[in-house]
CSV table of C-alpha atoms in Angstrom, one decimal:
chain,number,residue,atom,x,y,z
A,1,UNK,CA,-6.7,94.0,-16.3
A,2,UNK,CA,-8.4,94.5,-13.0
A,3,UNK,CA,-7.2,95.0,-9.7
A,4,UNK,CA,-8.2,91.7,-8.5
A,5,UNK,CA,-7.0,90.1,-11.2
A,6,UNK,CA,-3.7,92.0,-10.7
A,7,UNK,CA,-3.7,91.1,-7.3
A,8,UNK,CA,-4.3,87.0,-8.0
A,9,UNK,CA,-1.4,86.8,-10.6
A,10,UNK,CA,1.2,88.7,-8.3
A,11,UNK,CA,0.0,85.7,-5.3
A,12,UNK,CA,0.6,83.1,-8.1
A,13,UNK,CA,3.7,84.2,-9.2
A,14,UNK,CA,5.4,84.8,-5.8
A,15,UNK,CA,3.7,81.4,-4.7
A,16,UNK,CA,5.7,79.3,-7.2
A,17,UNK,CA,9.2,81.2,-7.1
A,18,UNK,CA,8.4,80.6,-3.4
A,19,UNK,CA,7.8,76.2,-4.3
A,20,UNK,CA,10.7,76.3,-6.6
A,21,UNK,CA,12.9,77.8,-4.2
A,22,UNK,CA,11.5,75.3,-1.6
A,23,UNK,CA,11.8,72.6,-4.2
A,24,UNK,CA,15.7,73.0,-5.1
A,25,UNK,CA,16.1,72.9,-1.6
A,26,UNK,CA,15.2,69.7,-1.0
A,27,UNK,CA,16.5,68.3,-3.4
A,28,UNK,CA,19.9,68.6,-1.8
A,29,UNK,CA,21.4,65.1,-0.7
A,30,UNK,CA,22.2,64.1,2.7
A,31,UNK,CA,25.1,61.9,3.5
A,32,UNK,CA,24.7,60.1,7.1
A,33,UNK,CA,27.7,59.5,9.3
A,34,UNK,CA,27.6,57.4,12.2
A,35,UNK,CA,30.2,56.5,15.0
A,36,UNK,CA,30.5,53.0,14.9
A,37,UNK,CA,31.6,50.2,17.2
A,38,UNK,CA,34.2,48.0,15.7
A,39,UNK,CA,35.4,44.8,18.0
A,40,UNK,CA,39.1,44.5,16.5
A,41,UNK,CA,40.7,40.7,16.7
A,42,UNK,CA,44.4,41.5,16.9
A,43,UNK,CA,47.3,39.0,15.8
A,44,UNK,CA,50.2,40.4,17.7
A,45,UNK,CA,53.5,38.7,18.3
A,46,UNK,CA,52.8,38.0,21.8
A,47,UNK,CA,49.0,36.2,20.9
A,48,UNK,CA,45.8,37.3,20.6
A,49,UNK,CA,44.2,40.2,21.7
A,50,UNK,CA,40.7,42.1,20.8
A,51,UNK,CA,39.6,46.0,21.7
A,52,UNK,CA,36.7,47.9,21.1
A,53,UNK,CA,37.0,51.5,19.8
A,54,UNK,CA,34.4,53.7,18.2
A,55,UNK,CA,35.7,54.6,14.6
A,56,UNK,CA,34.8,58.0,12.9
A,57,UNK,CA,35.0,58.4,9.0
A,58,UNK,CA,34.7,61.6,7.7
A,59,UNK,CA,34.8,62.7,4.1
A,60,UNK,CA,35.5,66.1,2.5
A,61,UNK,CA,35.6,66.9,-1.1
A,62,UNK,CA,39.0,67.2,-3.4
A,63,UNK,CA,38.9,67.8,-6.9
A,64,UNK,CA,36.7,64.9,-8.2
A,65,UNK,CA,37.1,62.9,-5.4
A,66,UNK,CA,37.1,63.0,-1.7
A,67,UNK,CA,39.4,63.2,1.2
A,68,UNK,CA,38.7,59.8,4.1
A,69,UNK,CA,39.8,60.9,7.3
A,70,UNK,CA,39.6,57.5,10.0
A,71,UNK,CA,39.6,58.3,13.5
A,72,UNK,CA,39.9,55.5,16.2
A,73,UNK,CA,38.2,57.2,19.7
A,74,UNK,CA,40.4,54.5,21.8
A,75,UNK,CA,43.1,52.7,21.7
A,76,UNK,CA,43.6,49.3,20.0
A,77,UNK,CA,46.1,46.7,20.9
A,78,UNK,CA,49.2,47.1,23.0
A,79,UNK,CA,52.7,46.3,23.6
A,80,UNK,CA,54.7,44.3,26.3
A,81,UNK,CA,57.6,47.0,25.9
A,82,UNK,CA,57.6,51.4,25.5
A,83,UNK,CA,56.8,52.3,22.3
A,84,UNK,CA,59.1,55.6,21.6
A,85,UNK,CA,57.8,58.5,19.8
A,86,UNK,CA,58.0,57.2,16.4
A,87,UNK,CA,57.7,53.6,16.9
A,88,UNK,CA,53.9,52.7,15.8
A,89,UNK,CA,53.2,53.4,12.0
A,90,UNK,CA,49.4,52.5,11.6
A,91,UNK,CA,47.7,52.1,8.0
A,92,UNK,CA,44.2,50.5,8.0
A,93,UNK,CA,41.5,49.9,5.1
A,94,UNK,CA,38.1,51.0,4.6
A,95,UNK,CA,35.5,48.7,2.7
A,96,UNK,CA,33.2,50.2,-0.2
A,97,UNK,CA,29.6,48.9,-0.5
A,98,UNK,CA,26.5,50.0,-2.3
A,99,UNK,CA,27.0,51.8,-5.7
A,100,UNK,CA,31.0,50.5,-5.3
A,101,UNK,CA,33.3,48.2,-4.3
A,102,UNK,CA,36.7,47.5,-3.2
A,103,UNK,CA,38.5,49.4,-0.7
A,104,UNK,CA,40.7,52.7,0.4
A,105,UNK,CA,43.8,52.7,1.7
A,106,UNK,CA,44.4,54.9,4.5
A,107,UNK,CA,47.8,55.7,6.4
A,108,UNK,CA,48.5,58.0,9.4
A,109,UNK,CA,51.7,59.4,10.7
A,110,UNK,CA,53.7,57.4,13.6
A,111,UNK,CA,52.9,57.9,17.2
A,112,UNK,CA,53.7,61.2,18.1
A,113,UNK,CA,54.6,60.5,21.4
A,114,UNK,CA,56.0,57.8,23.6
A,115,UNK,CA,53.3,54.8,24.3
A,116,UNK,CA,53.9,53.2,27.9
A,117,UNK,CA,54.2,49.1,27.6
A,118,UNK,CA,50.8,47.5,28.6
A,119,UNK,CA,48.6,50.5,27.5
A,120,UNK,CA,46.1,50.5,24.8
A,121,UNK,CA,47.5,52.0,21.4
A,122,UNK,CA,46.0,55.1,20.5
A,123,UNK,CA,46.0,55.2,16.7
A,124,UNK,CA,46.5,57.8,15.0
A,125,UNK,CA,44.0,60.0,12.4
A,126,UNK,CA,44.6,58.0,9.1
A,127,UNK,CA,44.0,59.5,5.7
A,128,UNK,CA,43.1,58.7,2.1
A,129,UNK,CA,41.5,59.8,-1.4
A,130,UNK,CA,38.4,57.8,-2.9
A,131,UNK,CA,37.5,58.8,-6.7
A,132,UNK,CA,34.1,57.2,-6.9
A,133,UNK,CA,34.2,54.7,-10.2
A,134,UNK,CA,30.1,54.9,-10.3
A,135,UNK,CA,27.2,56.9,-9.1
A,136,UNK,CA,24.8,56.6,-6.3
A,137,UNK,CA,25.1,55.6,-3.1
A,138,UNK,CA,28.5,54.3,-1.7
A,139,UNK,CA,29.4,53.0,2.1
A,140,UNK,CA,32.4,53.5,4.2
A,141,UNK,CA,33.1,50.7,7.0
A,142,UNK,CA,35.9,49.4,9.0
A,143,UNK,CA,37.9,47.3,7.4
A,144,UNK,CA,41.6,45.5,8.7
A,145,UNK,CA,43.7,48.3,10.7
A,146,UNK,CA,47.5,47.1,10.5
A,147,UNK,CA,50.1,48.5,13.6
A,148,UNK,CA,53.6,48.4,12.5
A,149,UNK,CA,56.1,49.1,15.6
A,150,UNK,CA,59.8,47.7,16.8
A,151,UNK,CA,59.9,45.3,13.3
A,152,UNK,CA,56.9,43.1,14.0
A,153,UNK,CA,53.4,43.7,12.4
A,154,UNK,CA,50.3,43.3,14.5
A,155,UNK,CA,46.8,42.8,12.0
A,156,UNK,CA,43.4,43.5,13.8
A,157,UNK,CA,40.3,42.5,11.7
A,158,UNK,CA,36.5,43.3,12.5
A,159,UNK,CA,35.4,40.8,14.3
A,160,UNK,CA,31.5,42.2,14.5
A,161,UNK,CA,30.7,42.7,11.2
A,162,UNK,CA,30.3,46.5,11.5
A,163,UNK,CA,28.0,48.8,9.8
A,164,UNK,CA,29.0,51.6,7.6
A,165,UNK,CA,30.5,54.7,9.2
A,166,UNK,CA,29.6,56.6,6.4
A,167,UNK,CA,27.3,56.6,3.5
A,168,UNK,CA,28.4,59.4,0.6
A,169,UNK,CA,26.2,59.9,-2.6
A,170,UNK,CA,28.6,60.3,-5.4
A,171,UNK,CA,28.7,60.8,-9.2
A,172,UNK,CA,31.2,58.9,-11.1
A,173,UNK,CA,34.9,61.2,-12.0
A,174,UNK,CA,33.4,63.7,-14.6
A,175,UNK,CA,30.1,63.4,-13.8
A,176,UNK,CA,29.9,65.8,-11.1
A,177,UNK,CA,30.0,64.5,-6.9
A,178,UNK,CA,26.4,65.3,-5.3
A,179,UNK,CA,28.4,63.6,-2.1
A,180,UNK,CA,28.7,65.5,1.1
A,181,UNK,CA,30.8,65.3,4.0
A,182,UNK,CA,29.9,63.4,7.0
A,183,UNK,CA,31.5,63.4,10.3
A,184,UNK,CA,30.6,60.8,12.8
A,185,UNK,CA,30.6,61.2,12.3
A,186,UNK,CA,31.7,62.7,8.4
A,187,UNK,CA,33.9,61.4,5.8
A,188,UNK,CA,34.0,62.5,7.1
A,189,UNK,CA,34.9,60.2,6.5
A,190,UNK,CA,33.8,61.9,5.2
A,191,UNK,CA,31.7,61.4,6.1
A,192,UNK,CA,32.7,61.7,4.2
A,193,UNK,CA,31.9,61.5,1.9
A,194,UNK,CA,35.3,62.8,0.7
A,195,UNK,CA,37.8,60.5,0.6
A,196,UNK,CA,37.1,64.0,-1.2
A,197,UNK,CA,37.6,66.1,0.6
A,198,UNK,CA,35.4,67.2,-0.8
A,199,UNK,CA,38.6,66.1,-0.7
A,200,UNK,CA,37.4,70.2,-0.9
A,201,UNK,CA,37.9,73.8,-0.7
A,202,UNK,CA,35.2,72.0,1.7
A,203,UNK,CA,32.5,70.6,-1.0
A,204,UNK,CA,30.5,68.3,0.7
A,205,UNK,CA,26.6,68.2,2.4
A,206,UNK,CA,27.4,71.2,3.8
A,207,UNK,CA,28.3,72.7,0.8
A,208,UNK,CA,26.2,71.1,-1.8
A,209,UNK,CA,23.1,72.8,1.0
A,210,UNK,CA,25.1,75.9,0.4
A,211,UNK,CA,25.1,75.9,-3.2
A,212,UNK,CA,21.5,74.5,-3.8
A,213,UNK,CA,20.4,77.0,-1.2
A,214,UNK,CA,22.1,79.5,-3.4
A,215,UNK,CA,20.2,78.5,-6.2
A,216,UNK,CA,16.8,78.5,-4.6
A,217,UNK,CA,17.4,82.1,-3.1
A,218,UNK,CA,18.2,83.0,-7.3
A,219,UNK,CA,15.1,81.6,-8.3
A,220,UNK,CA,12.8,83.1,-5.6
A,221,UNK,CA,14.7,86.6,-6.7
A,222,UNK,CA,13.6,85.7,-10.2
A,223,UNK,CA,9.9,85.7,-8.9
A,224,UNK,CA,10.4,88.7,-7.3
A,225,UNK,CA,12.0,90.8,-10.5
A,226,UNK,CA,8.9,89.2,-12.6
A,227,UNK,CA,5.9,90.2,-10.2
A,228,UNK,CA,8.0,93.9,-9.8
A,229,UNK,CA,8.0,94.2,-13.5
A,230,UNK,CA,4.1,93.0,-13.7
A,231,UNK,CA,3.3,95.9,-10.6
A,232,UNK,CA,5.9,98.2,-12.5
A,233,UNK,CA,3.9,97.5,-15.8
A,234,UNK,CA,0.1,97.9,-14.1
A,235,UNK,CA,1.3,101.5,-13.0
A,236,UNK,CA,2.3,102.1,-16.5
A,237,UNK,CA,-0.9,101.7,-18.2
A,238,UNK,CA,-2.8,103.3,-15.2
């Protein structure tokens, strides 16, 4: 074999570890996470009252599903009377769309601190698992937040038909999540993605570019060990 020759095979062989690298790379899915504007229309024992917070999902992968984290950025509501630490219980749910349906329940811990009468409620992080029951691409958006404080129940609803706070791509429970996590962005909520956490160790965008990335880097090694063995072999027979 010539020199030339030598030299033109080497190129070709580096060039396509190089594309399959490249190609494994982008492959890897992207889950988008947005903040979203939700206009909440709260039922409270004292009448009506609305309030606009920007909501967060996240997501974050566990096991074969994902861990939903819902963060309210201001508060929602309020009450005519001090709410002592410990009053407020808040639980809300988040509606599925795309490749599923349904919805998540999510819960948070009571207020950890006194809330002054006449003061917007700040809500605390809520939490949940989604195990995806099909494959493809699933959305996370606001649904009905419920404040539970001093024996009465106050029910806020979406009144703005908000968009998704999260959009996961997931794989059905045995079939292996491709999800990531968002953040508004995620889950995360995931954002995640997660309900999944990804619902994790940490699995989730981040980590599914990790892991492809790992596999790219293996292949372009693979490339490398072949045209070293090919230059080790020319040296041979010369």
């Amino acid at each position: 074999m010539s020199y030339r020759t030598y030299q033109k095979r080497t190129a070709a062989l580096a060039s396509a570890a190089a594309l399959a690298g490249s190609a494994v790379l982008m492959a890897a899915p992207a889950a988008r996470a947005d903040v979203v504007d939700v206009n909440y229309q709260c039922k409270t024992p004292i009448g009506d009252k609305s309030a606009v917070s920007p909501i967060d999902i996240k997501s974050v992968k566990s096991g074969s599903g994902y861990r939903l984290t819902m963060t309210f950025e201001k508060g929602v509501s309020s009450s005519p009377v001090e709410l002592g630490k410990g009053a407020m219980n808040p639980s809300a749910v988040i509606k599925l769309g795309g490749a599923d349906s349904g919805t998540v329940s999510v819960k948070g811990p009571a207020n950890p601190a006194a809330i002054p009468a006449n003061t917007p409620i700040k809500i605390t992080d809520l939490t949940g698992t989604y195990t995806p029951k099909g494959s493809g691409k699933v959305t996370f958006t606001a649904g009905v937040l419920t404040i539970k404080a001093l024996g009465t129940t106050t029910t806020c609803t979406p009144g703005n038909s908000p968009k998704p706070s999260l959009t996961l791509t997931v794989a059905a429970s045995g079939g292996g999540s491709t999800g990531t996590t968002g953040t508004t962005g995620n889950t995360g909520s995931s954002q995640d993605a997660a309900a999944g956490g990804e619902d994790l160790p940490q699995t989730g965008p981040e980590d599914s570019a990790i892991a492809l990335g790992t596999l790219g880097g293996t292949v372009l090694l693979a490339g490398a060990a072949g045209v070293l063995w090919l230059s080790r072999r020319n040296q041979a027979r010369g």
